Short mmCIF file of C-alpha atoms (C1' of nucleotides) in Angstrom, two decimals:
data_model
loop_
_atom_site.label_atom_id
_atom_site.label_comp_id
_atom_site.label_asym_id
_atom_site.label_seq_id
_atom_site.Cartn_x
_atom_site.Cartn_y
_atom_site.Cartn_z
CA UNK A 1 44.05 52.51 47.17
CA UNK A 2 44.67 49.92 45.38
CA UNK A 3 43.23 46.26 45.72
CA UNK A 4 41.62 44.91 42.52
CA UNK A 5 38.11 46.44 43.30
CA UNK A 6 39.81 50.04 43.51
CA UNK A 7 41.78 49.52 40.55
CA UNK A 8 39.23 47.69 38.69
CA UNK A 9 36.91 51.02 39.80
CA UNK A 10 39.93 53.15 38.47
CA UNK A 11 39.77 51.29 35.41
CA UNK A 12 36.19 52.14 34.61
CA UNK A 13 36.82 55.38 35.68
CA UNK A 14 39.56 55.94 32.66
CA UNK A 15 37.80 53.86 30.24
CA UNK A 16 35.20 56.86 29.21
CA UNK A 17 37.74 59.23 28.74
CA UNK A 18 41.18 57.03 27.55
CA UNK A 19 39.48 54.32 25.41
CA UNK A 20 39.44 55.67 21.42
CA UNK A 21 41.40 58.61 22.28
CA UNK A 22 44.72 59.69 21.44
CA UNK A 23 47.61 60.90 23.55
CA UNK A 24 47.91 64.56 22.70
CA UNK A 25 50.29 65.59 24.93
CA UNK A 26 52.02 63.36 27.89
CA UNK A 27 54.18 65.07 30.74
CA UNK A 28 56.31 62.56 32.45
CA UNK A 29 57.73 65.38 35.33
CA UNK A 30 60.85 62.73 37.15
CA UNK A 31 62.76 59.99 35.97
CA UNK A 32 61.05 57.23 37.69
CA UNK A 33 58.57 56.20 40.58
CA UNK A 34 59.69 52.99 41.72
CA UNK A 35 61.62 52.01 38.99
CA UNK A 36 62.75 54.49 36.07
CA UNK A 37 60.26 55.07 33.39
CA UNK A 38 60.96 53.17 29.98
CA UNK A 39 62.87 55.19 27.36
CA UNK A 40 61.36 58.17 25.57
CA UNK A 41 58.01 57.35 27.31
CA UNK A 42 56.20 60.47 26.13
CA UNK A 43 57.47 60.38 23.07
CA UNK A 44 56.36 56.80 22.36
CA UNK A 45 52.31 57.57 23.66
CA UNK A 46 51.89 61.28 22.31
CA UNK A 47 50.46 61.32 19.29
CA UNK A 48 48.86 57.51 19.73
CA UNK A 49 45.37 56.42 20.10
CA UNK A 50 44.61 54.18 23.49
CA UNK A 51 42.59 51.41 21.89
CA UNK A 52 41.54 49.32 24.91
CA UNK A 53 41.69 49.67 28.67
CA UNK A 54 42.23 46.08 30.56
CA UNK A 55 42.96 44.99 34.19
CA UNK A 56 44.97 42.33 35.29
CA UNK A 57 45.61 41.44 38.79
CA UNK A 58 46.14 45.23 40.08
CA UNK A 59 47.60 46.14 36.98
CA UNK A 60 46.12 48.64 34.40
CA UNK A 61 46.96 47.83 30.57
CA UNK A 62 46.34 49.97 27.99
CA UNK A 63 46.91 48.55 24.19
CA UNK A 64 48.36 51.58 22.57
CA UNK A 65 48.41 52.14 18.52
CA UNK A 66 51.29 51.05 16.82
CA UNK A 67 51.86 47.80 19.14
CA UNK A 68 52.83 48.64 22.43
CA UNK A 69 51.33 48.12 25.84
CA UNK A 70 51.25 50.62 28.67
CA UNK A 71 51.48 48.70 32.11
CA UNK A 72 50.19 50.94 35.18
CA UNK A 73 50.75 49.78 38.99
CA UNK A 74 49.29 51.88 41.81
CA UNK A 75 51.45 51.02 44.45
CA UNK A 76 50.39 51.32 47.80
CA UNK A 77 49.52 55.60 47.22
CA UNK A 78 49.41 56.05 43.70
CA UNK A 79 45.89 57.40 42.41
CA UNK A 80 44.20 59.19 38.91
CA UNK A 81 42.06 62.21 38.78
CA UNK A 82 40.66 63.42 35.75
CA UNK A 83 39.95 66.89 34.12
CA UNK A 84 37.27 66.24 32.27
CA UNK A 85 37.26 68.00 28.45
CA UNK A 86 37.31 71.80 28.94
CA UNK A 87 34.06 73.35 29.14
CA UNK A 88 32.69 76.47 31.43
CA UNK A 89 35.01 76.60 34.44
CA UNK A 90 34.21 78.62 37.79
CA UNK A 91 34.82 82.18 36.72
CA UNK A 92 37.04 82.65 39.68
CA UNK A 93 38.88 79.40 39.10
CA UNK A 94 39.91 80.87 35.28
CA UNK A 95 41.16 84.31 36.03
CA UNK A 96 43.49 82.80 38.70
CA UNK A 97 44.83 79.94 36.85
CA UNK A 98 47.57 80.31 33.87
CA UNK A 99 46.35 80.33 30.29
CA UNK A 100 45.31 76.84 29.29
CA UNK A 101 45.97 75.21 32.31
CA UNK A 102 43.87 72.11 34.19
CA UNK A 103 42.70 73.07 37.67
CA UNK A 104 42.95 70.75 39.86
CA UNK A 105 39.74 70.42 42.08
CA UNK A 106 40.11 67.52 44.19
CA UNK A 107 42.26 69.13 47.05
CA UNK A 108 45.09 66.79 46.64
CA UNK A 109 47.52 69.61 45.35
CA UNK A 110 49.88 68.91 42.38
CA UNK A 111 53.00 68.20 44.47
CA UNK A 112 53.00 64.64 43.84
CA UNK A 113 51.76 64.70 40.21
CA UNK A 114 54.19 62.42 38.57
CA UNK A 115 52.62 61.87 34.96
CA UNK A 116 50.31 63.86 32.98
CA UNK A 117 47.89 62.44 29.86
CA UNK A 118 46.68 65.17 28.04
CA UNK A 119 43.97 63.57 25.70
CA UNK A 120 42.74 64.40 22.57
CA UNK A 121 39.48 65.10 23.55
CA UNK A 122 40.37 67.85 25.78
CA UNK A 123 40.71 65.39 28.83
CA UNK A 124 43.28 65.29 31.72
CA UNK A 125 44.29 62.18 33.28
CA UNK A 126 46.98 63.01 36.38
CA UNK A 127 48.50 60.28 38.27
CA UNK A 128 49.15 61.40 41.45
CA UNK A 129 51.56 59.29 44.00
CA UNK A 130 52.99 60.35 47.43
CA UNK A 131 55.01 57.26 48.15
CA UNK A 132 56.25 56.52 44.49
CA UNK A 133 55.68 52.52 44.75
CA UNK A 134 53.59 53.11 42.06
CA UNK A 135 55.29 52.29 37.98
CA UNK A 136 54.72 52.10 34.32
CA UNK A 137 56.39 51.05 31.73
CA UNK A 138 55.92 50.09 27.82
CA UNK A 139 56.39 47.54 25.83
CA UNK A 140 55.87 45.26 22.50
CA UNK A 141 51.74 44.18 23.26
CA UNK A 142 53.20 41.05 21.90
CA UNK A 143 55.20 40.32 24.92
CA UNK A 144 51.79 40.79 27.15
CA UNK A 145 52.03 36.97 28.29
CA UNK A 146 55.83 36.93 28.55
CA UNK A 147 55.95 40.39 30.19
CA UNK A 148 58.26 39.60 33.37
CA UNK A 149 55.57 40.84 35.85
CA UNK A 150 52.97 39.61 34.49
CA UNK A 151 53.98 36.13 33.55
CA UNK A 152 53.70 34.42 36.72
CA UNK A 153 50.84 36.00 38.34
CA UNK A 154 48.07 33.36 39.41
CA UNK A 155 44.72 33.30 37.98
CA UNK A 156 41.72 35.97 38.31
CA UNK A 157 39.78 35.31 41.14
CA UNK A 158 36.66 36.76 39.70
CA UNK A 159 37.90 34.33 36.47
CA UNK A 160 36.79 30.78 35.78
CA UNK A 161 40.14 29.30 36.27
CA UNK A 162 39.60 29.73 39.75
CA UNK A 163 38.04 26.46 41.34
CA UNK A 164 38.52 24.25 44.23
CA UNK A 165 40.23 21.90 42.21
CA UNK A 166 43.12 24.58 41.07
CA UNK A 167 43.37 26.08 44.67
CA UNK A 168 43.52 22.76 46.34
CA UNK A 169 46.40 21.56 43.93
CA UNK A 170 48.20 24.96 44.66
CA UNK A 171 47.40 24.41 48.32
CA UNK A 172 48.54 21.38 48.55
CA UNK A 173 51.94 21.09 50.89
CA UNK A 174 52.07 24.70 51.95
CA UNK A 175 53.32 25.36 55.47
CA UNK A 176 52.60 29.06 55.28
CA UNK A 177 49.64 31.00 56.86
CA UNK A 178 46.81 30.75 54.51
CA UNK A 179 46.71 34.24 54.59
CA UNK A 180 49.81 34.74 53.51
CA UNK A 181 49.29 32.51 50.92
CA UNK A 182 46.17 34.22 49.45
CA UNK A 183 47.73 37.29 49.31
CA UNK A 184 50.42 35.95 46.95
CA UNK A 185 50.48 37.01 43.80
CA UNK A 186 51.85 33.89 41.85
CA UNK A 187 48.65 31.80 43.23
CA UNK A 188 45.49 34.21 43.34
CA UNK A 189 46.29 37.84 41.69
CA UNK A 190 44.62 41.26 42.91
CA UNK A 191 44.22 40.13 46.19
CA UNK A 192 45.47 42.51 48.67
CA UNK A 193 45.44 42.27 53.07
CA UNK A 194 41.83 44.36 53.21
CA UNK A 195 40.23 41.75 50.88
CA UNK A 196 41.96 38.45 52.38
CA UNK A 197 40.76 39.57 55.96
CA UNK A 198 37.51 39.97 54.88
CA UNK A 199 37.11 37.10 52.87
CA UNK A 200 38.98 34.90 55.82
CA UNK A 201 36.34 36.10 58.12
CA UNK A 202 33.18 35.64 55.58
CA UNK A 203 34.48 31.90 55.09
CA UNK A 204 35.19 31.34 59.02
CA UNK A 205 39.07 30.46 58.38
CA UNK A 206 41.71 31.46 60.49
CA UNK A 207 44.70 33.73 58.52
CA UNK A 208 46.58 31.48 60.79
CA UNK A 209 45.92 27.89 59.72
CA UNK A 210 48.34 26.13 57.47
CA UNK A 211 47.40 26.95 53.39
CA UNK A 212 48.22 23.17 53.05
CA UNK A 213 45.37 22.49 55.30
CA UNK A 214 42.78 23.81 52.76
CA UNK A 215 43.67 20.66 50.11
CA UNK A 216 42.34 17.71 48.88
CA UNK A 217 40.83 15.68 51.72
CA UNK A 218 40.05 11.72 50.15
CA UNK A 219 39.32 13.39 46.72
CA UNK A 220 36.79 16.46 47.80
CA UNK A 221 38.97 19.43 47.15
CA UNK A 222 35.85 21.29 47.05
CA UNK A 223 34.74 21.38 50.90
CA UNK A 224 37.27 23.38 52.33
CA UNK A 225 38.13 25.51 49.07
CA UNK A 226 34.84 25.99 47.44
CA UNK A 227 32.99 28.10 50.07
CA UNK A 228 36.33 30.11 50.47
CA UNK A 229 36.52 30.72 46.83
CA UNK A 230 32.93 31.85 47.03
CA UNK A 231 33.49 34.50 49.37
CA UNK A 232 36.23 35.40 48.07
CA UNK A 233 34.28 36.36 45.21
CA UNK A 234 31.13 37.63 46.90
CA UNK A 235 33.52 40.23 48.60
CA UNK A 236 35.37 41.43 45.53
CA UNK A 237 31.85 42.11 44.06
CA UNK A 238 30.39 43.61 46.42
CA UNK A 239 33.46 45.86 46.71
CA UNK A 240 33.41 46.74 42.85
CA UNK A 241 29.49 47.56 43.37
CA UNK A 242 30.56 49.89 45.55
CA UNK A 243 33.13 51.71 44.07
CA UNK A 244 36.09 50.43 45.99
CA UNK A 245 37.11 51.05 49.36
CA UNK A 246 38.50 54.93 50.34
CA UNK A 247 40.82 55.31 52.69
CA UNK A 248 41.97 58.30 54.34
CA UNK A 249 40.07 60.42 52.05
CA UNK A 250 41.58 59.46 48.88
CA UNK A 251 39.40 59.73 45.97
CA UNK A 252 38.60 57.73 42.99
CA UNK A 253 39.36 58.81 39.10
CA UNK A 254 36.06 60.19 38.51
CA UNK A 255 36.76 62.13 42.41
CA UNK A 256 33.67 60.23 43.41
CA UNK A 257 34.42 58.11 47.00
CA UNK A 258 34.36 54.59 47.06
CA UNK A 259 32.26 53.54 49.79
CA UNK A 260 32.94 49.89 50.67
CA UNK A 261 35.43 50.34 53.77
CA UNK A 262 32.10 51.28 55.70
CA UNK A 263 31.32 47.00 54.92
CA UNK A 264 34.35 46.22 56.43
CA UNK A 265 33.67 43.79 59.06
CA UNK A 266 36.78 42.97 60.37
CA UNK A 267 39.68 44.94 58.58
CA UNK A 268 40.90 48.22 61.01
CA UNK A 269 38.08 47.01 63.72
CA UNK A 270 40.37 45.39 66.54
CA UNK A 271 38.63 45.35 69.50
CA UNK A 272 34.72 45.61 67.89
CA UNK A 273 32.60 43.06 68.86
CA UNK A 274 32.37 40.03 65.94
CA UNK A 275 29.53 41.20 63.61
CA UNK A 276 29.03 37.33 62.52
CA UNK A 277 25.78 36.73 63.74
CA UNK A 278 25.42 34.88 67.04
CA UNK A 279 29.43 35.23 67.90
CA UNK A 280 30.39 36.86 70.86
CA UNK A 281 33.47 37.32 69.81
CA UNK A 282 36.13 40.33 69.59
CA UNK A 283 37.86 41.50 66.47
CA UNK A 284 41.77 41.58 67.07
CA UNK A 285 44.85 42.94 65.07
CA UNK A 286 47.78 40.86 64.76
CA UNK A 287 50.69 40.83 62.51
CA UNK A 288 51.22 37.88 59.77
CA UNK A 289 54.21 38.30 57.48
CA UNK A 290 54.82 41.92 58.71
CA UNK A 291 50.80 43.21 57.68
CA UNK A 292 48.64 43.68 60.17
CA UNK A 293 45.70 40.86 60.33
CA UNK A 294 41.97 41.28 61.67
CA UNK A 295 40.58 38.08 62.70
CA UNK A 296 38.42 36.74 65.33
CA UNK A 297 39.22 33.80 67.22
CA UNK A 298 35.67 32.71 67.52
CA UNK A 299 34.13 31.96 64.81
CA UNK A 300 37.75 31.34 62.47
CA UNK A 301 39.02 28.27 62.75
"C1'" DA B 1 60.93 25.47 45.95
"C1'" DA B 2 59.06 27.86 49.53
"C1'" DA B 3 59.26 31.05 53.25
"C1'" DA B 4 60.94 35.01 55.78
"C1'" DG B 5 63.16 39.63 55.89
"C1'" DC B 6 64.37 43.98 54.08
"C1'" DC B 7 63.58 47.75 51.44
"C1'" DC B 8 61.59 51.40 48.52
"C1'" DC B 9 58.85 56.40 50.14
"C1'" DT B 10 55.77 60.06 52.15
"C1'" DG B 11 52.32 61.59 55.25
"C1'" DG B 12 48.93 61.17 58.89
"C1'" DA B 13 47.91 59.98 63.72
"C1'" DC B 14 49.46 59.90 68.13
"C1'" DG B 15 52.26 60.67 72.49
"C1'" DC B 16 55.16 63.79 74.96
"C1'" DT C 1 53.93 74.14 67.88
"C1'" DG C 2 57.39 70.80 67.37
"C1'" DC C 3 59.52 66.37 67.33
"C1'" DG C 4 59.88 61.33 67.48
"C1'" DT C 5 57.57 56.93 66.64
"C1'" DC C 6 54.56 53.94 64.43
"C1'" DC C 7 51.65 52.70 60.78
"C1'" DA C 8 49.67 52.38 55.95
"C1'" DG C 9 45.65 49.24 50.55
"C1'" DG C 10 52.24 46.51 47.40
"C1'" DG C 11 55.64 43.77 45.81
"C1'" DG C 12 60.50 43.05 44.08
"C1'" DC C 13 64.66 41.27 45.64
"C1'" DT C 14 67.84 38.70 48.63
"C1'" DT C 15 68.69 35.49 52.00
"C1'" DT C 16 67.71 31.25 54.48
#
DNA sequence: AAAAGCCCCTGGACGC
DNA sequence: TGCGTCCAGGGGCTTT
């Protein structure tokens, strides 16, 4: 699920029941996901206090007592669900489950539970991931900046340092299809294909026309980039405000449902009539890049 | 340096 | 019911 309004949503999700608490117990059940966990990972967390939750890009980061970081990516499947601290179960629930053990009520089944936090404070944090694209690893907090992944990812685009005047500069030149080059990490990061289709359409640009084409025109970076940037923005809010998108009935940490894939206007609606106001136009699919792209030829130019 | 492919992996939807 | 094919919210790595 995981663009930066889902994992942002994730992230607030874990906050209430990760942030100030200590690692009581972790289970780390295979050797990797899509690369191999870092050495004695349990060992290193158990016992440790989380002391802040962050985001950055789609990553989650959790500063961890003692000096390390824990790095969380959600690949393309990977998802939380929490237990929430023991309290009165469903009778029926407890005299079919083992002693002690965390039910699982979300009706995703345990076969693809990969990692298991068991808080302090009674909680259960599962992270749950079908196609294993999903990692972690953990290292010195001090090496944050430096960390390989994270040091060249581009700048927030809920942040400040996004403006017309950065995006123009990093536009400037490119050959490639402006949607591929909003989805690339190393120039905007959390951006994902839902969010760039969306914003594309909002901002009445074509995925298709050249990122190069969006720079400095006679010294006004700012008319081509600044409305972009703005929806951009207006859609990653309005995704967070709703809780994420939810596809294919996956669920959100808290199990709550995201809700904002019923916004979509263009994303997974080929052949629906343009819902821009006034256009007559059709919705259609096409592939960029090897992802599939929802555009219409109307109103993006 | 930038751009284009390939690949990792499982499961759901669909056609036959 | 079963099987084959295609597709999926990501991104690292290798090749041009």
């Amino acid at each position: 699920m995981p663009e930066l309004p889902e994992v942002e949503t994730v992230r607030r999700g874990l906050e209430p029941v990760m942030a100030g608490v200590r690692f009581a117990r972790v289970e780390q059940r295979r050797a990797d996901l899509r690369f191999p966990f870092p050495e004695r990972f349990a060992e290193r967390l158990e016992g440790r206090k989380v002391l802040r939750l962050d985001r950055r890009a789609k990553y989650l980061l959790a500063e961890i007592e003692g000096g390390e970081c824990l790095l969380m990516h959600l690949g393309m499947s990977g998802r939380f669900t929490i237990e929430p601290p023991r309290r009165v179960r469903r009778a029926a629930s407890a005299e079919t489950a083992p002693r002690g053990a965390f039910l699982h009520d979300t009706g995703l089944g345990a076969a693809h539970d990969h990692v298991v936090f068991h808080m302090s404070n009674g909680a259960t944090v599962t992270y749950n991931d079908p196609r294993r694209f999903g990692f972690m690893d953990l290292f010195a907090e001090a090496e944050r900046e430096s960390h390989k992944l994270l040091a060249g990812l581009g700048v927030e685009p809920l942040g400040n340092h996004l403006n017309a005047e950065y995006l123009s500069g990093r536009a400037h030149g490119r050959r490639a299809d402006l949607k591929a080059f909003l989805l690339d990490q190393r120039i905007i990061a959390g951006l994902g294909n839902i969010y760039v289709c969306e914003a594309l359409h909002r901002a009445g640009l074509s995925p298709r026309r050249r990122a190069g084409t969006l720079a400095d025109r006679q010294g006004r970076p700012a008319e081509r980039c600044a409305p972009l940037i703005a929806e951009i923005r207006r859609v990653l809010e309005d995704a967070i405000q709703a809780g994420g998108s939810t596809l294919r009935d996956w669920r959100h940490a808290d199990g709550a449902l995201g809700y904002f894939q019923h916004a979509f206007r263009v994303y997974d609606r080929a052949g629906e009539t343009c819902p821009r106001p006034g256009c007559r136009g059709t919705i259609r699919r096409f592939v960029q890049a090897g992802r599939a792209s929802f555009a219409c030829r109307l109103c993006q130019h």
